[in-house]
PDB file of C-alpha atoms in Angstrom:
ATOM      1  CA  MET A  22      62.727 -93.474 -13.108  1.00 52.00           C
ATOM      2  CA  ILE A  23      64.717 -93.307  -9.719  1.00 54.00           C
ATOM      3  CA  ARG A  24      63.211 -90.196  -9.043  1.00 55.00           C
ATOM      4  CA  LEU A  25      59.864 -89.881 -10.362  1.00 50.00           C
ATOM      5  CA  ALA A  26      59.572 -93.324  -7.122  1.00 51.00           C
ATOM      6  CA  ARG A  27      61.611 -90.998  -4.642  1.00 53.00           C
ATOM      7  CA  ARG A  28      58.599 -88.239  -5.609  1.00 53.00           C
ATOM      8  CA  TRP A  29      56.143 -90.615  -5.009  1.00 43.00           C
ATOM      9  CA  SER A  30      57.670 -92.161  -1.242  1.00 52.00           C
ATOM     10  CA  ILE A  31      57.832 -88.508  -0.118  1.00 49.00           C
ATOM     11  CA  LEU A  32      54.122 -87.451  -1.118  1.00 43.00           C
ATOM     12  CA  LEU A  33      53.294 -90.905   0.677  1.00 42.00           C
ATOM     13  CA  ALA A  34      54.959 -89.695   3.885  1.00 46.00           C
ATOM     14  CA  ALA A  35      53.958 -86.520   3.747  1.00 44.00           C
ATOM     15  CA  SER A  36      50.360 -88.124   3.476  1.00 46.00           C
ATOM     16  CA  LEU A  37      50.910 -90.792   6.138  1.00 40.00           C
ATOM     17  CA  SER A  38      52.081 -87.740   8.031  1.00 42.00           C
ATOM     18  CA  LEU A  39      49.013 -85.122   7.718  1.00 40.00           C
ATOM     19  CA  ALA A  40      46.223 -88.064   8.255  1.00 39.00           C
ATOM     20  CA  ALA A  41      48.267 -88.422  11.754  1.00 36.00           C
ATOM     21  CA  CYS A  42      48.503 -84.909  13.366  1.00 37.00           C
ATOM     22  CA  SER A  43      44.120 -85.185  12.340  1.00 34.00           C
ATOM     23  CA  ARG A  44      43.220 -87.763  14.203  1.00 34.00           C
ATOM     24  CA  SER A  45      45.704 -87.256  16.952  1.00 33.00           C
ATOM     25  CA  GLY A  46      43.486 -84.686  17.740  1.00 39.00           C
ATOM     26  CA  GLY A  47      46.063 -82.589  17.756  1.00 49.00           C
ATOM     27  CA  GLY A  48      43.654 -79.495  15.481  1.00 59.00           C
ATOM     28  CA  GLN A  49      40.955 -78.972  18.572  1.00 81.00           C
ATOM     29  CA  ALA A  50      38.819 -76.062  17.421  1.00 87.00           C
ATOM     30  CA  PRO A  51      37.357 -74.469  20.148  1.00 89.00           C
ATOM     31  CA  VAL A  52      33.620 -75.289  21.433  1.00 92.00           C
ATOM     32  CA  LYS A  53      30.806 -72.965  21.214  1.00 95.00           C
ATOM     33  CA  HIS A  54      27.845 -73.635  24.583  1.00 95.00           C
ATOM     34  CA  GLN A  55      24.415 -71.061  23.878  1.00 95.00           C
ATOM     35  CA  GLY A  56      22.304 -70.736  25.634  1.00 93.00           C
ATOM     36  CA  ALA A  57      18.108 -72.075  25.398  1.00 94.00           C
ATOM     37  CA  ALA A  58      16.145 -68.444  24.376  1.00 93.00           C
ATOM     38  CA  LYS A  59      15.442 -67.038  27.226  1.00 93.00           C
ATOM     39  CA  ALA A  60      17.480 -68.893  29.885  1.00 95.00           C
ATOM     40  CA  ASP A  61      19.271 -67.484  32.088  1.00 94.00           C
ATOM     41  CA  GLU A  62      21.789 -70.268  32.401  1.00 94.00           C
ATOM     42  CA  VAL A  63      24.653 -72.105  30.467  1.00 96.00           C
ATOM     43  CA  LYS A  64      27.227 -74.592  31.061  1.00 94.00           C
ATOM     44  CA  GLY A  65      29.508 -76.448  29.044  1.00 95.00           C
ATOM     45  CA  LEU A  66      32.626 -78.916  28.784  1.00 95.00           C
ATOM     46  CA  VAL A  67      35.173 -76.594  28.077  1.00 95.00           C
ATOM     47  CA  GLY A  68      39.189 -77.654  27.204  1.00 93.00           C
ATOM     48  CA  LYS A  69      42.791 -77.772  26.126  1.00 93.00           C
ATOM     49  CA  ALA A  70      40.876 -75.876  22.965  1.00 95.00           C
ATOM     50  CA  GLY A  71      39.094 -73.229  25.029  1.00 95.00           C
ATOM     51  CA  GLY A  72      35.270 -71.845  23.934  1.00 96.00           C
ATOM     52  CA  LEU A  73      32.622 -69.531  24.789  1.00 96.00           C
ATOM     53  CA  LEU A  74      29.244 -69.961  26.636  1.00 97.00           C
ATOM     54  CA  GLU A  75      26.857 -67.723  26.119  1.00 97.00           C
ATOM     55  CA  LEU A  76      23.228 -65.836  26.910  1.00 96.00           C
ATOM     56  CA  GLU A  77      20.908 -64.979  24.615  1.00 95.00           C
ATOM     57  CA  GLY A  78      21.156 -61.070  24.821  1.00 92.00           C
ATOM     58  CA  GLY A  79      25.216 -61.391  24.799  1.00 94.00           C
ATOM     59  CA  LEU A  80      26.062 -61.983  27.685  1.00 95.00           C
ATOM     60  CA  ARG A  81      29.630 -64.101  27.469  1.00 96.00           C
ATOM     61  CA  VAL A  82      32.327 -65.919  29.150  1.00 96.00           C
ATOM     62  CA  GLU A  83      35.685 -66.673  26.524  1.00 96.00           C
ATOM     63  CA  VAL A  84      37.993 -69.056  27.250  1.00 95.00           C
ATOM     64  CA  PRO A  85      40.468 -68.585  25.282  1.00 95.00           C
ATOM     65  CA  ALA A  86      42.720 -71.422  23.664  1.00 94.00           C
ATOM     66  CA  GLY A  87      45.291 -73.239  25.877  1.00 92.00           C
ATOM     67  CA  LEU A  88      43.748 -71.232  29.806  1.00 93.00           C
ATOM     68  CA  LEU A  89      42.506 -74.581  30.380  1.00 92.00           C
ATOM     69  CA  GLN A  90      44.833 -77.379  30.906  1.00 89.00           C
ATOM     70  CA  GLU A  91      41.354 -80.457  31.041  1.00 91.00           C
ATOM     71  CA  GLU A  92      38.107 -80.241  30.690  1.00 93.00           C
ATOM     72  CA  VAL A  93      35.488 -78.072  33.012  1.00 92.00           C
ATOM     73  CA  THR A  94      31.952 -78.512  32.877  1.00 93.00           C
ATOM     74  CA  LEU A  95      32.208 -74.252  33.598  1.00 93.00           C
ATOM     75  CA  ILE A  96      28.352 -72.508  34.012  1.00 92.00           C
ATOM     76  CA  LEU A  97      27.563 -69.222  33.386  1.00 93.00           C
ATOM     77  CA  ARG A  98      24.428 -67.677  35.548  1.00 91.00           C
ATOM     78  CA  ARG A  99      22.681 -64.265  34.334  1.00 90.00           C
ATOM     79  CA  GLU A 100      21.082 -62.471  37.776  1.00 83.00           C
ATOM     80  CA  THR A 101      18.433 -60.164  38.943  1.00 75.00           C
ATOM     81  CA  PRO A 102      20.289 -56.908  38.497  1.00 65.00           C
ATOM     82  CA  THR A 103      20.495 -55.669  41.948  1.00 63.00           C
ATOM     83  CA  PHE A 104      19.638 -51.871  43.787  1.00 61.00           C
ATOM     84  CA  ASP A 105      21.930 -49.701  43.242  1.00 61.00           C
ATOM     85  CA  LEU A 106      24.180 -48.154  46.222  1.00 59.00           C
ATOM     86  CA  SER A 107      24.686 -45.485  46.860  1.00 59.00           C
ATOM     87  CA  GLY A 108      28.274 -44.218  45.324  1.00 63.00           C
ATOM     88  CA  LYS A 109      27.545 -47.375  42.610  1.00 70.00           C
ATOM     89  CA  ASP A 110      26.176 -46.805  39.591  1.00 79.00           C
ATOM     90  CA  PHE A 111      25.915 -50.574  38.884  1.00 81.00           C
ATOM     91  CA  VAL A 112      25.327 -51.254  34.456  1.00 82.00           C
ATOM     92  CA  GLY A 113      24.194 -55.658  32.353  1.00 83.00           C
ATOM     93  CA  PRO A 114      22.074 -58.087  34.940  1.00 85.00           C
ATOM     94  CA  ALA A 115      24.869 -59.698  38.023  1.00 84.00           C
ATOM     95  CA  VAL A 116      26.132 -62.891  37.005  1.00 88.00           C
ATOM     96  CA  ARG A 117      27.943 -66.371  37.988  1.00 86.00           C
ATOM     97  CA  LEU A 118      30.699 -67.946  37.037  1.00 88.00           C
ATOM     98  CA  GLY A 119      31.391 -71.516  37.928  1.00 85.00           C
ATOM     99  CA  PRO A 120      32.902 -73.486  39.268  1.00 85.00           C
ATOM    100  CA  ARG A 121      36.064 -71.880  41.624  1.00 81.00           C
ATOM    101  CA  LEU A 122      38.671 -72.229  38.941  1.00 84.00           C
ATOM    102  CA  THR A 123      42.216 -69.689  38.961  1.00 84.00           C
ATOM    103  CA  PHE A 124      42.874 -68.942  35.828  1.00 85.00           C
ATOM    104  CA  ALA A 125      46.390 -66.345  36.484  1.00 78.00           C
ATOM    105  CA  PRO A 126      48.230 -65.527  34.711  1.00 84.00           C
ATOM    106  CA  GLY A 127      45.884 -65.793  31.680  1.00 89.00           C
ATOM    107  CA  ALA A 128      42.515 -65.044  32.149  1.00 92.00           C
ATOM    108  CA  VAL A 129      38.583 -65.149  30.487  1.00 94.00           C
ATOM    109  CA  ARG A 130      36.883 -62.175  28.844  1.00 95.00           C
ATOM    110  CA  LEU A 131      33.912 -61.768  30.538  1.00 94.00           C
ATOM    111  CA  TRP A 132      31.529 -59.475  27.922  1.00 95.00           C
ATOM    112  CA  VAL A 133      28.321 -57.804  29.806  1.00 92.00           C
ATOM    113  CA  PRO A 134      26.137 -55.877  27.634  1.00 91.00           C
ATOM    114  CA  LEU A 135      25.492 -52.147  28.672  1.00 86.00           C
ATOM    115  CA  ASP A 136      22.099 -51.504  29.482  1.00 80.00           C
ATOM    116  CA  LYS A 137      21.829 -47.460  29.838  1.00 77.00           C
ATOM    117  CA  GLU A 138      23.453 -44.657  29.255  1.00 78.00           C
ATOM    118  CA  LEU A 139      27.417 -44.341  30.733  1.00 77.00           C
ATOM    119  CA  PRO A 140      27.592 -42.131  34.243  1.00 71.00           C
ATOM    120  CA  GLY A 141      30.856 -41.421  34.597  1.00 74.00           C
ATOM    121  CA  GLU A 142      34.367 -42.167  32.794  1.00 79.00           C
ATOM    122  CA  PRO A 143      36.330 -45.374  32.137  1.00 78.00           C
ATOM    123  CA  ALA A 144      38.911 -44.913  34.724  1.00 77.00           C
ATOM    124  CA  ASP A 145      34.800 -44.786  36.593  1.00 81.00           C
ATOM    125  CA  ILE A 146      34.634 -49.160  35.737  1.00 84.00           C
ATOM    126  CA  ARG A 147      34.868 -51.087  38.029  1.00 82.00           C
ATOM    127  CA  LEU A 148      33.929 -55.320  37.766  1.00 81.00           C
ATOM    128  CA  MET A 149      31.850 -55.643  41.995  1.00 79.00           C
ATOM    129  CA  VAL A 150      31.501 -58.650  44.027  1.00 73.00           C
ATOM    130  CA  TYR A 151      28.958 -59.279  46.677  1.00 67.00           C
ATOM    131  CA  HIS A 152      30.101 -60.936  49.484  1.00 59.00           C
ATOM    132  CA  TRP A 153      29.170 -61.136  53.207  1.00 52.00           C
ATOM    133  CA  GLU A 154      30.877 -59.391  55.873  1.00 54.00           C
ATOM    134  CA  LYS A 155      29.646 -61.311  59.706  1.00 52.00           C
ATOM    135  CA  LYS A 156      29.364 -58.657  62.265  1.00 54.00           C
ATOM    136  CA  GLU A 157      28.580 -59.117  65.928  1.00 56.00           C
ATOM    137  CA  GLY A 158      25.137 -57.606  67.620  1.00 56.00           C
ATOM    138  CA  HIS A 159      24.687 -56.866  70.725  1.00 58.00           C
ATOM    139  CA  GLY A 160      21.382 -57.321  71.548  1.00 57.00           C
ATOM    140  CA  PRO A 161      18.952 -60.345  71.140  1.00 64.00           C
ATOM    141  CA  GLU A 162      19.623 -61.424  68.029  1.00 64.00           C
ATOM    142  CA  GLY A 163      23.312 -61.798  68.401  1.00 64.00           C
ATOM    143  CA  SER A 164      25.045 -62.495  65.252  1.00 63.00           C
ATOM    144  CA  ASN A 165      23.795 -60.698  62.030  1.00 64.00           C
ATOM    145  CA  PHE A 166      24.866 -60.339  58.188  1.00 62.00           C
ATOM    146  CA  VAL A 167      26.010 -57.128  56.610  1.00 63.00           C
ATOM    147  CA  TYR A 168      25.688 -57.296  53.257  1.00 63.00           C
ATOM    148  CA  THR A 169      28.267 -54.840  51.047  1.00 68.00           C
ATOM    149  CA  TRP A 170      30.003 -54.820  47.227  1.00 70.00           C
ATOM    150  CA  VAL A 171      32.922 -54.780  47.194  1.00 73.00           C
ATOM    151  CA  PRO A 172      35.381 -53.851  43.586  1.00 77.00           C
ATOM    152  CA  CYS A 173      36.598 -58.153  43.109  1.00 79.00           C
ATOM    153  CA  PRO A 174      40.381 -58.133  42.509  1.00 79.00           C
ATOM    154  CA  VAL A 175      40.303 -61.093  40.490  1.00 82.00           C
ATOM    155  CA  ALA A 176      39.480 -59.044  37.716  1.00 86.00           C
ATOM    156  CA  ARG A 177      40.326 -55.842  35.968  1.00 88.00           C
ATOM    157  CA  PHE A 178      38.199 -53.726  33.012  1.00 89.00           C
ATOM    158  CA  ALA A 179      39.852 -54.569  30.038  1.00 91.00           C
ATOM    159  CA  GLY A 180      37.516 -52.176  27.207  1.00 89.00           C
ATOM    160  CA  PHE A 181      34.715 -51.635  25.321  1.00 90.00           C
ATOM    161  CA  SER A 182      33.662 -53.851  22.386  1.00 91.00           C
ATOM    162  CA  GLN A 183      34.240 -52.096  18.732  1.00 91.00           C
ATOM    163  CA  ASP A 184      30.531 -51.523  18.412  1.00 89.00           C
ATOM    164  CA  GLN A 185      30.844 -50.059  21.633  1.00 87.00           C
ATOM    165  CA  LYS A 186      28.218 -52.682  23.375  1.00 90.00           C
ATOM    166  CA  PHE A 187      29.750 -54.531  25.252  1.00 92.00           C
ATOM    167  CA  LEU A 188      31.941 -54.020  29.190  1.00 90.00           C
ATOM    168  CA  LEU A 189      34.613 -56.240  28.549  1.00 93.00           C
ATOM    169  CA  PHE A 190      36.654 -57.730  31.641  1.00 91.00           C
ATOM    170  CA  ASP A 191      38.867 -59.432  32.137  1.00 93.00           C
ATOM    171  CA  VAL A 192      38.451 -62.311  34.885  1.00 90.00           C
ATOM    172  CA  PHE A 193      41.997 -64.398  36.733  1.00 89.00           C
ATOM    173  CA  GLU A 194      40.058 -65.983  39.172  1.00 85.00           C
ATOM    174  CA  SER A 195      35.436 -67.419  38.764  1.00 80.00           C
ATOM    175  CA  ILE A 196      33.492 -66.762  41.252  1.00 68.00           C
ATOM    176  CA  SER A 197      30.923 -69.465  41.828  1.00 57.00           C
ATOM    177  CA  ASP A 198      29.360 -68.897  45.964  1.00 53.00           C
ATOM    178  CA  ARG A 199      27.419 -66.302  47.407  1.00 48.00           C
ATOM    179  CA  THR A 200      27.726 -67.174  51.074  1.00 46.00           C
ATOM    180  CA  THR A 201      32.017 -66.366  50.799  1.00 50.00           C
ATOM    181  CA  LYS A 202      33.811 -63.314  51.308  1.00 49.00           C
ATOM    182  CA  ALA A 203      35.501 -62.043  48.472  1.00 48.00           C
ATOM    183  CA  PRO A 204      36.321 -62.631  45.719  1.00 47.00           C
ATOM    184  CA  PHE A 205      33.988 -64.948  46.195  1.00 53.00           C
ATOM    185  CA  GLY A 206      30.242 -64.288  45.136  1.00 64.00           C
ATOM    186  CA  LEU A 207      27.853 -62.450  43.162  1.00 74.00           C
ATOM    187  CA  LEU A 208      29.582 -59.806  39.969  1.00 83.00           C
ATOM    188  CA  GLN A 209      28.334 -56.386  38.505  1.00 82.00           C
ATOM    189  CA  ALA A 210      29.582 -54.062  36.534  1.00 85.00           C
ATOM    190  CA  ALA A 211      29.045 -50.985  38.223  1.00 82.00           C
ATOM    191  CA  PHE A 212      30.677 -46.427  37.981  1.00 80.00           C
ATOM    192  CA  ASP A 213      32.652 -46.176  40.798  1.00 72.00           C
ATOM    193  CA  LEU A 214      31.708 -42.844  41.499  1.00 66.00           C
ATOM    194  CA  PRO A 215      32.292 -40.011  44.584  1.00 61.00           C
ATOM    195  CA  LYS A 216      29.027 -39.957  46.429  1.00 59.00           C
ATOM    196  CA  ALA A 217      26.810 -37.266  46.745  1.00 56.00           C
ATOM    197  CA  PRO A 218      26.967 -34.966  49.208  1.00 53.00           C
TER     198      PRO A 218
END
């Protein structure tokens, strides 16, 4: 009889501890924020549990669990693809990710849909960032602005999705402001190919 009572008390204690754990929120699941059909922007609150922001067509950013220490409203925006610049061949939509956050040494994973045949080798893939440089003019106009693309110093190519339909990038810092020097601005996947003679 004493053994039976002892077993019941152990089972009761275990049940109470499980109930306390479930109420404490220790087992939070990652959140998923899906953009509306044909929307070019999705935003949502993501915290320690991590999560996903996704737009129609598969453009998405994944935030691993434990990367953020507090809840943040993240924004993923698709923008019109840019014109191709000499020596570069752009792939997929232009992307803006905000607000500005530093994830390093961790990273968020950006999924960029492939929208054409690949023009080069994987070693040539870069995530480019649009930024401006102010150059002084010597005419009546004074200062003028030159817009350029540069390889993004806070991202690296991580490979292809298993179905080969997406380019994957690890992004160590989000980029939210178009009118600031690199590494801020508009992101777009590109092949950094040699210029034609």
